[in-house]
Coordinates of C-alpha atoms and ligand atoms in Angstrom, one line a residue:
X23 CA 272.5 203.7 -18.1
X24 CA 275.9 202.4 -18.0
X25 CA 277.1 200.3 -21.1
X26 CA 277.2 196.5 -20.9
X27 CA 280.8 194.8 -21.9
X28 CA 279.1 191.4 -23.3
X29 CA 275.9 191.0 -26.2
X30 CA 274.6 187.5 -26.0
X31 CA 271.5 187.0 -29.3
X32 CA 269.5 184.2 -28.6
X33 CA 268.4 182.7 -25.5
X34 CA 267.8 178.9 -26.0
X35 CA 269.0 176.8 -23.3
X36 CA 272.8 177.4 -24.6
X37 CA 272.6 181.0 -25.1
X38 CA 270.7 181.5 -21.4
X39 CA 273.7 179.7 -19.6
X40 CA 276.2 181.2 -21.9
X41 CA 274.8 184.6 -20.9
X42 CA 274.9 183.8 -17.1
X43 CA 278.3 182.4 -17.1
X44 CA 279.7 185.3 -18.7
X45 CA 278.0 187.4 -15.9
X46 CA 278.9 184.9 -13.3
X47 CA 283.2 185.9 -14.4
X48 CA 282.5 189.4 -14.2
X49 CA 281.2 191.0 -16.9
X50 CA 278.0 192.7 -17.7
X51 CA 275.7 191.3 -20.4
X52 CA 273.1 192.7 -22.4
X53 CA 270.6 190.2 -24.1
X54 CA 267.9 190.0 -26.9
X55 CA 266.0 186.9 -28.0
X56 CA 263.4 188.0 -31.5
X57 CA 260.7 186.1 -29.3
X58 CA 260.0 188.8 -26.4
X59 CA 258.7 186.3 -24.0
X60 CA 261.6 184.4 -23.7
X61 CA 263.8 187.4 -22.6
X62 CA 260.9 188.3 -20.1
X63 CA 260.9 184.8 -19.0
X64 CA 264.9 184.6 -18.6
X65 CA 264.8 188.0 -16.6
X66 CA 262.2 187.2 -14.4
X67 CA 263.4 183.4 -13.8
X68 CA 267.1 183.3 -14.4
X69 CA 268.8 186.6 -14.4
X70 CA 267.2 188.6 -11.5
X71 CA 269.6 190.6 -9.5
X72 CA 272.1 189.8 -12.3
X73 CA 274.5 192.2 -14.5
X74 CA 272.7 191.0 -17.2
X75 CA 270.4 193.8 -19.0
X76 CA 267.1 192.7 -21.0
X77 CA 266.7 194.5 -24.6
X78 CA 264.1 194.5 -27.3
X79 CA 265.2 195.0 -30.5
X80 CA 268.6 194.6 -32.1
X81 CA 269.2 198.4 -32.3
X82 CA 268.6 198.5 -28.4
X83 CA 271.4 195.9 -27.8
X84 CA 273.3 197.0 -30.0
X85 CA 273.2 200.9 -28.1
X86 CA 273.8 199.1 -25.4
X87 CA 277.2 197.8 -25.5
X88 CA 280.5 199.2 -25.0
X89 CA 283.1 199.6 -27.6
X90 CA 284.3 197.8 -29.5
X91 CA 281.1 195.8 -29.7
X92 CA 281.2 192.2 -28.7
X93 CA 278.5 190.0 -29.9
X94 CA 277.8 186.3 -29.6
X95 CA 275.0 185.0 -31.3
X96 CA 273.9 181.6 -29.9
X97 CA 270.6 181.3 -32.6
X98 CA 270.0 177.8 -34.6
X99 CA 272.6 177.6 -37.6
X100 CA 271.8 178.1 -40.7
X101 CA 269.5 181.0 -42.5
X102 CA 268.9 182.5 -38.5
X103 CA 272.2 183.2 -38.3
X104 CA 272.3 185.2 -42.0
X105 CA 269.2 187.2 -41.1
X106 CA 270.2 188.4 -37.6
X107 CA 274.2 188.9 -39.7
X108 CA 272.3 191.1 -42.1
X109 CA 270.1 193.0 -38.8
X110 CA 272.8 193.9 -36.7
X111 CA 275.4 195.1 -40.0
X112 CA 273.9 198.3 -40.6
X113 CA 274.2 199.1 -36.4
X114 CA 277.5 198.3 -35.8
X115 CA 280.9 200.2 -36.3
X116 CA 284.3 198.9 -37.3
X117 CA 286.1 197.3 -34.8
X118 CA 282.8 195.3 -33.7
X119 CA 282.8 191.9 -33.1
X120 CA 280.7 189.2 -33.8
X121 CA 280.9 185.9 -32.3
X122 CA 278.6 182.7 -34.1
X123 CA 278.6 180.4 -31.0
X124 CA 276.1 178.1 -32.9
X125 CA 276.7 174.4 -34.8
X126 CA 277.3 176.4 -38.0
X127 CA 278.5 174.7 -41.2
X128 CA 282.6 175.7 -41.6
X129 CA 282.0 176.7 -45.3
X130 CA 279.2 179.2 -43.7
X131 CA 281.6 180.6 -41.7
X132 CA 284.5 181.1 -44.0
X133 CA 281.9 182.8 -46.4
X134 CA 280.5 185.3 -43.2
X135 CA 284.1 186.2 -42.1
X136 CA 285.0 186.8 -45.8
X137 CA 281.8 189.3 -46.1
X138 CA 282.2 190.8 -42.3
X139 CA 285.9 191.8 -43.2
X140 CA 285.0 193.6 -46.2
X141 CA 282.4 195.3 -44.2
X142 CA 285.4 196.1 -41.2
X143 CA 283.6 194.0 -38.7
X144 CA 285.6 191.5 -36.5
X145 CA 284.3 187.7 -36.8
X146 CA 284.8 185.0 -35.1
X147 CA 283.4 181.2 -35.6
X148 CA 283.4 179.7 -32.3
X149 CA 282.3 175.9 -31.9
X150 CA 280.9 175.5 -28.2
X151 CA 281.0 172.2 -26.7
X152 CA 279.7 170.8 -23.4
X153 CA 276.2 170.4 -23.6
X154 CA 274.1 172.7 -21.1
X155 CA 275.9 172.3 -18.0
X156 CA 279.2 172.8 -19.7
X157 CA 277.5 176.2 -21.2
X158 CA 277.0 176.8 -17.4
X159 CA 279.9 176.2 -15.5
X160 CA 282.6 176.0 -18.3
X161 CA 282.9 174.7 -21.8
X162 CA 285.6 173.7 -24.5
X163 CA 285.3 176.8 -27.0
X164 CA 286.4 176.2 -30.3
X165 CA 287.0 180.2 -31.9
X166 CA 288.5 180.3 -35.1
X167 CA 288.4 183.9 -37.9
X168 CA 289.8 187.1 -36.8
X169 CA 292.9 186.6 -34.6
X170 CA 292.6 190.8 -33.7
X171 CA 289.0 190.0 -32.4
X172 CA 290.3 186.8 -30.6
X173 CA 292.8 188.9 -28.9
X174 CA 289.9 191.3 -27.5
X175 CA 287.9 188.6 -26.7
X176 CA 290.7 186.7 -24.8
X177 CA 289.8 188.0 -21.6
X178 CA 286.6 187.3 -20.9
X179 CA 286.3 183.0 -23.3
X180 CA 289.8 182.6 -21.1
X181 CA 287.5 182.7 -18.1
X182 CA 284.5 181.9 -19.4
X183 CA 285.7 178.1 -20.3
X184 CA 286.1 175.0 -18.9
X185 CA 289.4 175.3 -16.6
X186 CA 291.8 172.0 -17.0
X187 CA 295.6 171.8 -15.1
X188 CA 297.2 173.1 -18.0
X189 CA 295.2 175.8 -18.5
X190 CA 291.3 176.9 -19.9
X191 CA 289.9 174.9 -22.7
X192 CA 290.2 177.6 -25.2
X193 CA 292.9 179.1 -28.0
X194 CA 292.5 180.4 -30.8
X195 CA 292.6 178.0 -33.7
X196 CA 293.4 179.2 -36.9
X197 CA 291.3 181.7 -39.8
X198 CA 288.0 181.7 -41.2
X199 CA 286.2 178.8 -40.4
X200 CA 288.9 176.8 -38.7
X201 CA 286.5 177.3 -35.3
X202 CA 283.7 175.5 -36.6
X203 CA 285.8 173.2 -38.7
X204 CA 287.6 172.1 -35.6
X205 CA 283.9 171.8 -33.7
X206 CA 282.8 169.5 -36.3
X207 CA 285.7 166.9 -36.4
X208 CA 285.3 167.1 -32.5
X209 CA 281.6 165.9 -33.0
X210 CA 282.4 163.0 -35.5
X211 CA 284.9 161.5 -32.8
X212 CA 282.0 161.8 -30.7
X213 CA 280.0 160.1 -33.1
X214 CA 282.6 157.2 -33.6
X215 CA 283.2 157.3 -29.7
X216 CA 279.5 156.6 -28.4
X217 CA 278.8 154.2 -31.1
X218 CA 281.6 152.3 -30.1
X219 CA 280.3 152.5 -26.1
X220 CA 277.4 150.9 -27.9
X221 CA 278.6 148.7 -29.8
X222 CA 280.5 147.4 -26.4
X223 CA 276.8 147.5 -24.8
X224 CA 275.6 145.4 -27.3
X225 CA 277.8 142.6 -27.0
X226 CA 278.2 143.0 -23.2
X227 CA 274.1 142.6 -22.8
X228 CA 273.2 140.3 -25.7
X229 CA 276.1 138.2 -26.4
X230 CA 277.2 137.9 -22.5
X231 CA 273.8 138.8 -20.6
X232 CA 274.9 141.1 -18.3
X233 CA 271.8 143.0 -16.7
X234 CA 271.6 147.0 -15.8
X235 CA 273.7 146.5 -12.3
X236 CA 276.3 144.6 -14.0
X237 CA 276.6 147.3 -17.1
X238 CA 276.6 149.8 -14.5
X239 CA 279.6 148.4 -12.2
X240 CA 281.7 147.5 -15.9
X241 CA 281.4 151.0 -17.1
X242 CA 282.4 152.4 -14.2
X243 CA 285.0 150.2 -13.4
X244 CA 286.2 151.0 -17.1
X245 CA 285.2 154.5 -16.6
X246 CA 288.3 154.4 -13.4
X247 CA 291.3 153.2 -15.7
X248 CA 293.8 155.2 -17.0
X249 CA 293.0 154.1 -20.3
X250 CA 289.2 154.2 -20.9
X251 CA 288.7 156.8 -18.2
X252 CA 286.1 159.7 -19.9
X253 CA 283.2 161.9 -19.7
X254 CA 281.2 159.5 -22.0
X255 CA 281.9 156.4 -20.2
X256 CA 280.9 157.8 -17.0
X257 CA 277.5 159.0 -18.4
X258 CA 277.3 155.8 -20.2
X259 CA 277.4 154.1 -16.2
X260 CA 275.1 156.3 -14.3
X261 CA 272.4 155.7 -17.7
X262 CA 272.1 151.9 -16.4
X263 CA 271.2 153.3 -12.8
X264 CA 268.4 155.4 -13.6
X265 CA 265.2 154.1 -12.9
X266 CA 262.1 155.6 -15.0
X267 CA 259.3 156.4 -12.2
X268 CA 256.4 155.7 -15.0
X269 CA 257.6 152.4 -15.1
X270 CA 259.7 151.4 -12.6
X271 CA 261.9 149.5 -14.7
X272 CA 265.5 151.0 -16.0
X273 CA 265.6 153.9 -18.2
X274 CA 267.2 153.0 -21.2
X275 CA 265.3 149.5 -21.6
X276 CA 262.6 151.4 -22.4
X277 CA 263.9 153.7 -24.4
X278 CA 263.4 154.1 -28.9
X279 CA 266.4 152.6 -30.8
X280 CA 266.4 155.1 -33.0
X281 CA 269.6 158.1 -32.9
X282 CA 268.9 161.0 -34.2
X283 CA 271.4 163.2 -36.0
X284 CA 271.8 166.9 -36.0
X285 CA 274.6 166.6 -39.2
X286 CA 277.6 167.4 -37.6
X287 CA 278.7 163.3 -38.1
X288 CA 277.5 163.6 -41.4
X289 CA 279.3 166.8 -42.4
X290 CA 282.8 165.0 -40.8
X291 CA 282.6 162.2 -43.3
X292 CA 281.6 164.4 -45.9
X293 CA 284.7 166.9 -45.5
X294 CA 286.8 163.6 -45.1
X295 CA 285.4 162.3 -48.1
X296 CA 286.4 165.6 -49.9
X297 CA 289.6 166.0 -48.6
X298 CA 290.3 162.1 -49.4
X299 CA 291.0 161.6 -45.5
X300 CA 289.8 157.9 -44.7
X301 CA 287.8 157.9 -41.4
X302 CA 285.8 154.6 -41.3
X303 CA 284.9 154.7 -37.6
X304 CA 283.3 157.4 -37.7
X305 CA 281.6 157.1 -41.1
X306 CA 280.4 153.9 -39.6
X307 CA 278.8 155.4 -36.4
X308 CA 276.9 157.9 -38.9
X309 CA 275.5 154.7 -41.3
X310 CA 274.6 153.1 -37.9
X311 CA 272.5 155.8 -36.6
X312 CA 271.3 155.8 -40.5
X313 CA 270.4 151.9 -40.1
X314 CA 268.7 152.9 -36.6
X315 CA 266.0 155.0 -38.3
X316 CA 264.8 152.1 -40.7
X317 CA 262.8 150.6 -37.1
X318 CA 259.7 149.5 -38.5
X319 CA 261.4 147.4 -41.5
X320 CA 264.0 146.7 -39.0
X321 CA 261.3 144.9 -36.9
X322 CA 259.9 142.9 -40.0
X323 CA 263.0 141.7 -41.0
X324 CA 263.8 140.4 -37.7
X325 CA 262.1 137.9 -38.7
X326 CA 262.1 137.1 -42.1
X327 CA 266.2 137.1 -42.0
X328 CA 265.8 135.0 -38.5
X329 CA 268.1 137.4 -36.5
X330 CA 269.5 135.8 -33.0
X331 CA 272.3 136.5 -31.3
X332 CA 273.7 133.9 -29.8
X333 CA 275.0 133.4 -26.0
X334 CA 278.7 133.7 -25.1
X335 CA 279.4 130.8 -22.7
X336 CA 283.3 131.1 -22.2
X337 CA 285.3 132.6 -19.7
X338 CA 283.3 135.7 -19.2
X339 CA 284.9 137.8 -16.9
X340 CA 288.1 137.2 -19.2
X341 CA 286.3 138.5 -22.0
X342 CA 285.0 141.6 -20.2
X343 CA 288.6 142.7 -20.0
X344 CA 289.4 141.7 -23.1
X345 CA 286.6 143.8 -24.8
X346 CA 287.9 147.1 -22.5
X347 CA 291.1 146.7 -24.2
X348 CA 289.6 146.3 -27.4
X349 CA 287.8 149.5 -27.1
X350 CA 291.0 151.8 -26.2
X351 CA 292.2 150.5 -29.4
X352 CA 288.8 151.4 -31.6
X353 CA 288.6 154.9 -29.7
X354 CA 292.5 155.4 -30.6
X355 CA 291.4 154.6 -34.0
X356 CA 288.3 157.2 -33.8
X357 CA 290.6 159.7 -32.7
X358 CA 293.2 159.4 -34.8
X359 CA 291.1 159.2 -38.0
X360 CA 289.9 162.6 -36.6
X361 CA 293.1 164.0 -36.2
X362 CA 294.6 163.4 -39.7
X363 CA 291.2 164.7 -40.8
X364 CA 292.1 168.2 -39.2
X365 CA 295.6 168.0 -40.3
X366 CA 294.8 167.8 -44.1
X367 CA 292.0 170.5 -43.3
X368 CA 294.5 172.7 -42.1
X369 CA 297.0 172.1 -44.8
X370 CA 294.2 172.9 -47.7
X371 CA 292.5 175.6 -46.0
X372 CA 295.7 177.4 -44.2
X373 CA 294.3 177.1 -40.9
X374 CA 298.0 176.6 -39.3
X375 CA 296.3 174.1 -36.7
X376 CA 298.2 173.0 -33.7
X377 CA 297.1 169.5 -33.0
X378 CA 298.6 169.2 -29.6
X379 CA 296.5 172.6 -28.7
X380 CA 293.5 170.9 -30.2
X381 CA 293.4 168.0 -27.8
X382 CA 294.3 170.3 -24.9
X383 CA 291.1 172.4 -25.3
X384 CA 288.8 169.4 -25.4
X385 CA 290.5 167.7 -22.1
X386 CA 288.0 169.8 -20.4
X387 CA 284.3 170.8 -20.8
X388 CA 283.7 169.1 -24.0
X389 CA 282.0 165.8 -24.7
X390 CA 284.6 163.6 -25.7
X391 CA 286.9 164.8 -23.0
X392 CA 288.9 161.8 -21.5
X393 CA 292.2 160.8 -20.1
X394 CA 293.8 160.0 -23.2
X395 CA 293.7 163.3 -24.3
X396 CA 296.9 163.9 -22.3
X397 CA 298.6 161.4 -24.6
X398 CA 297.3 162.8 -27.6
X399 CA 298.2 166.2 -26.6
X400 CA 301.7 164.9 -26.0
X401 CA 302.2 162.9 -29.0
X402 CA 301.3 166.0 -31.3
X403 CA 303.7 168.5 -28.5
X404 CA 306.3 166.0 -29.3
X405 CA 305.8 165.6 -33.0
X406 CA 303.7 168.3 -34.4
X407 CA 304.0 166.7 -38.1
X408 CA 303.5 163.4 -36.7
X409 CA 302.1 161.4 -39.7
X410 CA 299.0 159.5 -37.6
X411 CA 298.5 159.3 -34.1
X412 CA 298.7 155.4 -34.4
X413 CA 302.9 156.1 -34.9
X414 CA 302.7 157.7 -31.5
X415 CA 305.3 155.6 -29.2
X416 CA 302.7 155.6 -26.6
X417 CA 300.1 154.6 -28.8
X418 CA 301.5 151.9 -31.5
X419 CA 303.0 149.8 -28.3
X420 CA 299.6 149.8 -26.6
X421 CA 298.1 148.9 -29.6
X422 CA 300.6 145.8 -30.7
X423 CA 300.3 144.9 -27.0
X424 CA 296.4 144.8 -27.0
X425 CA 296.5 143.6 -30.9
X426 CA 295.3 139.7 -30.2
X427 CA 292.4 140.4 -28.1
X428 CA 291.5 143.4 -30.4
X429 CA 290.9 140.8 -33.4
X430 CA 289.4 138.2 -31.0
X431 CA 286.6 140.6 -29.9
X432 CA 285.8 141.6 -33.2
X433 CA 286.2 137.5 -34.4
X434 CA 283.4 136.7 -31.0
X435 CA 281.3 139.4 -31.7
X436 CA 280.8 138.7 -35.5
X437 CA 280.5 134.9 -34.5
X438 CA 277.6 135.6 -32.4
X439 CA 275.6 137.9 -34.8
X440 CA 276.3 140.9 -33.2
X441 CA 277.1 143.5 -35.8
X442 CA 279.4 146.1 -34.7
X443 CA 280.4 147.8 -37.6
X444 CA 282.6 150.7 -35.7
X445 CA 285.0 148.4 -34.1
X446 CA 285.1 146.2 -37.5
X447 CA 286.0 149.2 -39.2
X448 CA 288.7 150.6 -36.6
X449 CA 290.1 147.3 -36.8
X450 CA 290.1 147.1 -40.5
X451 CA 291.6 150.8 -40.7
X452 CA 294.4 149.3 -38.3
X453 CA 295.2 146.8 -40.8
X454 CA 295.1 148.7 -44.1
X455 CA 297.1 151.5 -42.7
X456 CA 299.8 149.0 -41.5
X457 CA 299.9 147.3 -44.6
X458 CA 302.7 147.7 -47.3
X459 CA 301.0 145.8 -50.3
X460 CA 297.2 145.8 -50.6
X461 CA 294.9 144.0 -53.0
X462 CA 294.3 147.9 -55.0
X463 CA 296.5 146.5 -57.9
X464 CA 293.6 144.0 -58.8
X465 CA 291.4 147.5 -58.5
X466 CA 293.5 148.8 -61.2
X467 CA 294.1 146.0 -63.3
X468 CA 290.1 145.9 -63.4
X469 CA 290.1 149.9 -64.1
X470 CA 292.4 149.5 -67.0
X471 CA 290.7 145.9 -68.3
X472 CA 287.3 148.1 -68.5
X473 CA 287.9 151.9 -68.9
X474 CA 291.5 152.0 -70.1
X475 CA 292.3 153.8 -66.9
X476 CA 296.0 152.5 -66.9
X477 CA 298.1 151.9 -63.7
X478 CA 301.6 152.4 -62.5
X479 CA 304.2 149.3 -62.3
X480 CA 306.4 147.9 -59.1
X481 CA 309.4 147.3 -61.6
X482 CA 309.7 150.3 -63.5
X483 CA 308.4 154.1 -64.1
X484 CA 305.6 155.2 -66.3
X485 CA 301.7 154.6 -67.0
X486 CA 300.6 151.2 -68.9
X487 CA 297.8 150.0 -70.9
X488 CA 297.2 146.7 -71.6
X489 CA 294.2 145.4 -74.2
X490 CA 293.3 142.6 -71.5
X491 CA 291.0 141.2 -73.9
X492 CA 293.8 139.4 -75.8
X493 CA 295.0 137.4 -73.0
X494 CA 294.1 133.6 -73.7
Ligands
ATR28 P1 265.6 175.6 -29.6 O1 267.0 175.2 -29.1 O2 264.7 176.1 -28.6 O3 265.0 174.5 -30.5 P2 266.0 177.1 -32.0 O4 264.7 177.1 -32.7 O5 267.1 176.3 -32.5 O6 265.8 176.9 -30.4 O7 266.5 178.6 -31.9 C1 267.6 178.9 -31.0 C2 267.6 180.4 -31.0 O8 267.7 181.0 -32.3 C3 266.3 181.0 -30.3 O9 266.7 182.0 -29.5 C4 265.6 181.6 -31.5 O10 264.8 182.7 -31.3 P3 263.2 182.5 -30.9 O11 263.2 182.3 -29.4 O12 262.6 183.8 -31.3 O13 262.7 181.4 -31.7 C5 266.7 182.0 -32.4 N1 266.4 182.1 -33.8 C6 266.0 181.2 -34.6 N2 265.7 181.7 -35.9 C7 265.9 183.0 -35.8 C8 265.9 184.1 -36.7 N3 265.5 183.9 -38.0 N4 266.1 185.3 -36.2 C9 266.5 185.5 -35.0 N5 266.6 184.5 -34.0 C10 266.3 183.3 -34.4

């Protein structure tokens, strides 16, 4: 039998469309799932009369493939992706490539590139984003690791991913785990994006009262500007259409208040943390989901605490607009809090990113894809040291502009009980950023008076004690 050009390990929903999408451009496939039914199911259901090639062990895929090998595993991150690492070592030659197309931590990744070199196989950590369709018909691949293997591999992820004007929603990022590291900043602007959406939900339905129809017709009248215009706001629309049949009521009424989390949201405030990057909309999208989960003493204190939102009675249609410009400015703010993450990533871990490449892959395919991404692309093409996206010209004059009703949002919102921590946040990251003196030199003057910390003077060079005690 002739040899296959493409492996594809693991066929969960991602790594099924992965596989036929890689067929569908062209190339043959070989597969192999470690549960045998699920490769008989995907033959019989999904790949018959396909180039795609069913095998049974790793040995057998691994005999089946052209050389130099090319491999993507698409199995749940984590330990899976160590034990099929240490199954397929011993088969493969150097030269081989392996691709992890899975949610896998960056640090992982770094460490399997590190031990895959020494052992002259090619590795590549690739973050894949775009749900299942986009796995289908085209998604936002985020490679990073061997820049030899990415060059092999160009051919077939070029065609393979999402397809934009300026070109498919791929390039290669940067080394070792710059893939995945890249992947997971992408997911904590996601975070800080939908909670945002929700947040605008929130106030839109409890503190206006519109119903389903009239969420519907805002989102997708938001969803059409320039501005607002992305993949999650038009989702977000067509949720308050959907009718469930069990119930006949709308969808999302009926649905738990509870977000789950895979870790990815997590992981981004945790690298920010480390790398002392501040990225307070995001990190308060993950404490929201976090406050989600606590439903059942959630629903005791409703009462105890006496929590009601109140009604907005003004000028509502006004306020609509005003709470559409408010929201470009809090998803600027997600964004850019993402971006400077990435930038001081790529300083401490050499990645050599290229920002304005960054946003360009995610304009297609991806979850957060959206308009704006041509403006962030830009700002970053124009300036590729630029200091924070909020500096962009395009950006800080929208921003001023939209300034007043930003604050009076946040101001209507908190005066009608309706928390909304991740505009708050944006807002208050706004602010800090833009100011020149902030109230830190009471933080140190407390540090010092306490611990002896010391601090640094406005007037003159040097550290400074001061025994605080002896002041009258
Ligand atoms: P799902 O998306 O269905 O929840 P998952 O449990 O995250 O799937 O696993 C995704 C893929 O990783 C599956 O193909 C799974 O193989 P099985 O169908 O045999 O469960 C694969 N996988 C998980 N752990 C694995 C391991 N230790 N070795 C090999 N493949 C593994």
């Amino acid at each position: 039998m002739s040899q296959q050009q493409f492996g594809l390990i693991g066929l969960a929903v991602m790594g099924e469309n992965l596989a036929l999408n890689v067929e569908h451009q062209g190339f043959s496939v070989a597969v192999y799932n470690r549960t045998t039914e699920k490769t008989d199911k995907f033959m019989s259901e999904r790949a018959k009369d396909k180039k795609i090639q069913a095998t049974y062990s790793p040995k057998e895929l691994v005999n089946s493939l052209e050389r130099p090998r090319k491999i993507l595993m698409m199995v749940r991150a984590g330990k899976a992706v160590d034990a099929v690492i240490s199954q397929l070592k011993p088969l493969l030659e150097p030269g081989d490539i392996l691709i992890d197309g899975g949610n896998s931590f960056y640090e992982d990744t770094a460490r399997r590139s590190q031990e895959l070199k020494s052992a002259n196989l090619e590795f590549i950590g690739m973050g894949v984003s775009g749900g299942e369709e986009g796995a289908l018909k085209g998604p936002s691949l985020m490679p990073g690791g061997s820049e030899f293997a990415y060059e092999t591999l160009e051919p077939i992820l070029t065609k393979i991913a999402a397809q934009v004007e300026d070109g498919p929603c791929v390039t290669y990022l940067g080394s070792g785990g710059a893939g995945h590291y890249v992947k997971m900043v992408h997911n904590g602007i996601e975070y800080g994006n939908m909670q945002l959406i929700a947040e605008a939900y929130d106030v839109l339905n409890h503190g206006l009262g519109l119903d389903n129809e009239q969420l519907h017709s805002c989102f997708s009248a938001w969803n059409a500007t320039e501005e607002l215009n992305s993949y999650l706001m038009e989702i977000t629309a067509n949720i308050f259409q959907y009718i469930d049949p069990e119930s006949n009521t709308p969808l999302v009424d009926n649905i738990l208040d509870v977000a789950e989390q895979k870790g990815t949201g997590r992981w981004t405030v945790m690298g920010a943390l480390e790398l002392g990057v501040p990225v307070p909309t995001i990190s308060a999208a993950v404490n929201a989901r976090t406050m989600s989960a606590f439903k059942k003493e959630r629903s005791i204190v409703a009462q105890a605490l006496c929590s009601t939102i109140k009604k907005y009675q003004v000028d509502i249609q006004s306020f609509i607009d005003k709470l559409r410009d408010a929201l470009y400015c809090a998803q600027i703010c997600s964004y850019a809090e993402g971006m400077e993450l990435l930038r001081a990533a790529s300083q401490v871990h050499d990645y050599k990113l290229n920002l304005s490449e960054v946003a360009r892959i995610w304009k297609g395919g991806c979850i957060i894809r959206a308009k704006c991404l041509d403006d962030i692309q830009d700002a970053f093409r124009q300036k590729p040291d630029l200091q924070n996206l909020l500096l962009a010209r395009n950006f800080k004059e929208a921003i001023l502009n939209k300034l007043p009703v930003w604050r009076e949002v946040i101001a209507t919102a908190v005066a009608l009980d309706i928390p909304i921590p991740a505009f708050s946040a944006s807002l208050a990251y706004f602010n800090t950023y833009r100011r020149d003196r902030l109230p830190q030199n009471l933080i140190q003057a407390q540090r010092d008076y306490f611990g002896s910390h010391t601090y640094e003077r406005i007037d003159k060079p040097g550290v400074f004690h001061t025994e605080w005690n002896l002041v009258e």
